[in-house]
Short mmCIF file of C-alpha atoms in Angstrom, two decimals:
data_model
loop_
_atom_site.label_atom_id
_atom_site.label_comp_id
_atom_site.label_asym_id
_atom_site.label_seq_id
_atom_site.Cartn_x
_atom_site.Cartn_y
_atom_site.Cartn_z
CA SER A 1 42.37 34.76 -11.63
CA TYR A 2 44.40 33.45 -14.56
CA VAL A 3 44.14 35.36 -17.85
CA LEU A 4 45.04 34.38 -21.42
CA THR A 5 45.63 37.31 -23.76
CA GLN A 6 45.09 37.13 -27.51
CA PRO A 7 45.09 39.89 -30.13
CA PRO A 8 41.51 40.63 -31.23
CA SER A 9 42.34 40.32 -34.91
CA VAL A 10 44.98 39.19 -37.38
CA SER A 11 44.81 39.83 -41.11
CA VAL A 12 46.82 38.08 -43.78
CA ALA A 13 46.77 37.73 -47.55
CA PRO A 14 46.11 34.34 -49.15
CA GLY A 15 49.23 32.21 -49.38
CA GLN A 16 50.96 34.06 -46.57
CA THR A 17 51.60 32.94 -42.98
CA ALA A 18 49.37 33.92 -40.06
CA ARG A 19 50.63 33.85 -36.49
CA ILE A 20 48.22 34.11 -33.57
CA THR A 21 49.63 34.56 -30.09
CA CYS A 22 48.34 33.61 -26.67
CA GLY A 23 50.07 34.97 -23.59
CA GLY A 24 49.73 34.19 -19.93
CA ASN A 25 51.66 34.24 -16.72
CA ASP A 26 53.81 31.12 -16.32
CA LEU A 27 52.28 29.71 -19.50
CA GLY A 28 55.39 27.61 -19.94
CA SER A 29 54.17 25.31 -17.18
CA LYS A 30 50.77 24.70 -18.74
CA SER A 31 49.55 22.78 -21.79
CA VAL A 32 47.96 25.04 -24.38
CA HIS A 33 45.16 23.95 -26.70
CA TRP A 34 43.81 25.79 -29.74
CA TYR A 35 40.35 25.79 -31.33
CA LYS A 36 39.01 27.11 -34.62
CA GLN A 37 35.42 28.33 -34.83
CA LYS A 38 33.55 29.62 -37.84
CA PRO A 39 30.38 31.69 -37.27
CA GLY A 40 27.46 29.55 -36.25
CA GLN A 41 29.53 26.39 -36.20
CA ALA A 42 30.98 24.10 -33.57
CA PRO A 43 34.54 24.77 -32.44
CA VAL A 44 37.20 22.40 -33.78
CA LEU A 45 40.30 21.35 -31.86
CA VAL A 46 43.28 22.13 -34.10
CA VAL A 47 46.23 21.85 -31.70
CA TYR A 48 46.53 20.24 -28.26
CA ASP A 49 49.33 20.02 -25.73
CA ASP A 50 51.10 23.04 -27.24
CA SER A 51 52.03 21.49 -30.58
CA ASP A 52 50.21 18.21 -31.29
CA ARG A 53 47.67 18.00 -34.09
CA PRO A 54 44.52 15.86 -33.99
CA SER A 55 44.03 13.55 -36.93
CA GLY A 56 42.60 15.36 -39.93
CA ILE A 57 44.18 18.71 -39.14
CA PRO A 58 46.54 19.73 -41.96
CA GLU A 59 50.25 20.19 -41.36
CA ARG A 60 49.83 23.84 -42.41
CA ILE A 61 48.49 24.43 -38.89
CA SER A 62 51.03 24.15 -36.09
CA GLY A 63 51.54 25.24 -32.52
CA SER A 64 54.59 26.28 -30.53
CA LYS A 65 55.29 27.71 -27.13
CA PRO A 66 58.65 29.32 -26.52
CA GLY A 67 58.49 30.75 -23.03
CA ASN A 68 55.28 32.34 -21.82
CA THR A 69 53.71 32.93 -25.22
CA ALA A 70 52.04 30.23 -27.28
CA THR A 71 51.73 30.73 -31.04
CA LEU A 72 49.38 29.16 -33.54
CA THR A 73 50.86 29.33 -37.03
CA VAL A 74 48.87 28.85 -40.21
CA THR A 75 51.01 28.67 -43.34
CA ARG A 76 49.81 29.05 -46.92
CA VAL A 77 46.63 30.68 -45.64
CA GLU A 78 43.42 29.91 -47.57
CA ALA A 79 39.99 31.50 -47.52
CA GLY A 80 38.71 28.56 -45.47
CA ASP A 81 41.08 29.46 -42.65
CA GLU A 82 39.09 32.60 -41.92
CA ALA A 83 37.60 32.01 -38.47
CA ASP A 84 37.94 32.81 -34.79
CA TYR A 85 40.78 31.03 -33.04
CA PHE A 86 41.00 30.75 -29.27
CA CYS A 87 43.49 29.24 -26.89
CA GLN A 88 42.72 27.33 -23.70
CA VAL A 89 44.52 25.93 -20.66
CA TRP A 90 43.71 24.16 -17.44
CA ASP A 91 44.77 26.31 -14.50
CA GLY A 92 45.61 23.76 -11.83
CA ARG A 93 46.25 26.40 -9.21
CA ASP A 94 42.65 27.65 -9.23
CA ASP A 95 41.22 24.38 -10.57
CA ARG A 96 39.55 25.98 -13.57
CA VAL A 97 39.47 26.05 -17.35
CA VAL A 98 40.63 29.32 -18.91
CA PHE A 99 39.97 30.46 -22.47
CA GLY A 100 41.57 33.31 -24.32
CA GLY A 101 39.29 35.99 -25.71
CA GLY A 102 39.76 34.76 -29.25
CA THR A 103 41.40 36.14 -32.39
CA LYS A 104 39.54 36.74 -35.62
CA LEU A 105 41.68 35.68 -38.55
CA THR A 106 40.75 37.61 -41.67
CA VAL A 107 41.98 36.50 -45.07
CA LEU A 108 42.36 39.62 -47.19
CA GLN B 1 32.35 9.71 -37.47
CA VAL B 2 31.81 11.39 -34.12
CA GLN B 3 28.51 13.22 -33.79
CA VAL B 4 27.41 15.41 -30.90
CA VAL B 5 23.91 16.88 -30.95
CA GLU B 6 22.53 19.19 -28.27
CA SER B 7 18.88 20.02 -27.71
CA GLY B 8 16.59 21.54 -25.13
CA GLY B 9 17.44 25.22 -25.37
CA GLY B 10 14.86 27.94 -25.43
CA VAL B 11 13.55 31.04 -23.71
CA VAL B 12 13.00 30.74 -19.96
CA GLN B 13 12.18 33.23 -17.22
CA PRO B 14 14.68 34.05 -14.50
CA GLY B 15 14.45 31.62 -11.60
CA ARG B 16 13.01 28.83 -13.71
CA SER B 17 14.61 25.55 -14.85
CA LEU B 18 15.64 23.96 -18.11
CA ARG B 19 17.22 20.63 -19.02
CA LEU B 20 19.61 20.29 -21.93
CA SER B 21 20.35 16.97 -23.64
CA CYS B 22 23.34 15.87 -25.70
CA VAL B 23 23.16 12.71 -27.78
CA VAL B 24 26.43 11.33 -29.11
CA SER B 25 27.46 8.65 -31.58
CA GLY B 26 30.50 7.43 -33.46
CA PHE B 27 32.66 6.59 -30.43
CA ASP B 28 32.59 4.49 -27.28
CA PHE B 29 30.65 6.87 -25.03
CA SER B 30 31.22 4.71 -21.97
CA ILE B 31 34.95 5.46 -21.72
CA TYR B 32 35.05 9.23 -22.20
CA GLY B 33 34.39 12.15 -19.92
CA MET B 34 31.92 14.69 -21.27
CA HIS B 35 31.69 18.44 -20.80
CA TRP B 36 29.25 21.29 -21.14
CA LEU B 37 30.57 24.71 -22.15
CA ARG B 38 28.81 27.94 -23.04
CA GLN B 39 29.52 30.98 -25.17
CA SER B 40 28.02 34.42 -24.91
CA PRO B 41 28.99 37.61 -26.74
CA GLY B 42 30.00 39.43 -23.60
CA LYS B 43 31.91 36.68 -21.84
CA GLY B 44 33.40 34.51 -24.57
CA MET B 45 33.76 30.77 -24.15
CA GLU B 46 33.25 29.44 -20.63
CA TRP B 47 33.55 25.88 -19.40
CA VAL B 48 30.53 24.83 -17.31
CA ALA B 49 30.77 21.24 -16.11
CA VAL B 50 32.34 17.82 -16.61
CA ILE B 51 31.26 14.28 -15.82
CA SER B 52 33.65 11.34 -15.69
CA PHE B 53 33.34 8.38 -18.03
CA GLU B 54 31.58 6.23 -15.43
CA GLY B 55 29.53 9.10 -14.06
CA SER B 56 30.89 9.01 -10.53
CA ASN B 57 32.80 12.30 -10.65
CA THR B 58 31.49 15.71 -11.57
CA HIS B 59 33.03 19.16 -11.42
CA TYR B 60 31.46 22.58 -11.98
CA ALA B 61 32.46 26.13 -12.68
CA ASP B 62 31.96 28.38 -9.67
CA SER B 63 29.39 30.40 -11.62
CA VAL B 64 26.97 27.45 -11.82
CA LYS B 65 27.89 25.38 -8.77
CA GLY B 66 24.81 24.50 -6.73
CA ARG B 67 22.43 25.41 -9.57
CA PHE B 68 23.42 23.13 -12.46
CA THR B 69 23.74 19.34 -12.47
CA ILE B 70 25.46 17.25 -15.12
CA SER B 71 24.51 13.60 -15.56
CA ARG B 72 24.80 10.86 -18.15
CA ASP B 73 22.88 7.81 -19.35
CA THR B 74 25.23 5.35 -20.99
CA SER B 75 22.38 3.21 -22.30
CA GLU B 76 21.10 6.24 -24.23
CA ASN B 77 24.52 7.72 -25.16
CA THR B 78 23.25 10.95 -23.65
CA VAL B 79 24.59 13.66 -21.37
CA TYR B 80 22.26 16.03 -19.56
CA LEU B 81 22.59 19.45 -18.00
CA GLN B 82 19.87 20.30 -15.51
CA MET B 83 19.83 24.06 -15.01
CA ASN B 84 17.92 25.44 -12.05
CA SER B 85 17.50 28.96 -10.68
CA LEU B 86 18.45 30.41 -14.03
CA ARG B 87 19.79 33.95 -14.19
CA ARG B 88 19.99 36.44 -17.04
CA GLU B 89 23.75 35.97 -17.11
CA ASP B 90 23.23 32.28 -17.98
CA THR B 91 22.05 33.37 -21.43
CA ALA B 92 24.40 31.73 -23.93
CA VAL B 93 24.85 29.07 -26.56
CA TYR B 94 25.52 25.83 -24.69
CA PHE B 95 27.89 23.29 -26.20
CA CYS B 96 28.42 19.66 -25.33
CA ALA B 97 31.94 18.35 -25.91
CA LYS B 98 33.86 15.11 -25.59
CA ASP B 99 37.11 14.98 -23.66
CA ARG B 100 40.10 13.83 -25.71
CA THR B 101 41.35 11.38 -23.06
CA ASP B 102 39.76 8.02 -22.37
CA TYR B 103 39.14 6.79 -18.81
CA ASN B 104 39.91 10.25 -17.48
CA TYR B 105 39.32 13.90 -18.35
CA GLU B 106 42.01 16.44 -19.05
CA TYR B 107 39.90 19.39 -20.20
CA VAL B 108 40.81 19.06 -23.87
CA PHE B 109 37.65 19.19 -25.97
CA ASP B 110 38.11 17.23 -29.18
CA SER B 111 34.55 16.96 -30.50
CA TRP B 112 31.82 19.55 -30.08
CA GLY B 113 28.20 19.87 -31.00
CA GLN B 114 26.65 22.83 -32.79
CA GLY B 115 25.21 24.18 -29.58
CA THR B 116 21.76 25.07 -28.28
CA LEU B 117 20.71 28.61 -27.37
CA VAL B 118 19.42 29.35 -23.90
CA THR B 119 17.88 32.76 -23.34
CA VAL B 120 16.95 33.78 -19.80
CA SER B 121 14.53 36.67 -20.00
CA SER B 122 11.27 37.82 -18.50
#
């Protein structure tokens, strides 16, 4: 079955740039979506279709996907960015939704 | 603004049933597909089921197929998840989510509720 791989944790100082990766076989052929989730709260869609932002999501948050690795980039990191971030795709081959294991972003 | 509110969770014995409800507001419910997902510490986020905007199409994860049923009542702006033959591994926080695309569903979840906890235990 299809697997999305994320690093368990990323740490960054305030004001710096955080990059969270999501890897998968033949990821280049799939649309990648990213969600932010704080403890006890509902997930929030922050990037869809690799690099599009829903309304209300700041430009500091962006997505890219060169090759088989998707990257969520958060620039000028703030305390409020501390959360779990997970990636997601639709695997058409097996007709299923696949989520990455999630990455905890810690703001030092 | 969009609001999604789940209810109906609780503690239930293995083999028993439970029905979850999801009431939505702030958007035209009648033109969007709706999903249920769940999250447990051991398994992460898992998609469970989807129902099309008009209710004629449904699709389930293999792990719940034949046991869970998703339905919707447009007059009540409500989505339901009927869960039968519950197993311990169904223990999770269950989320209701709106699909981003109107008149279709593309498995992009753009509005979520806070979730409701289901615990399957004897």
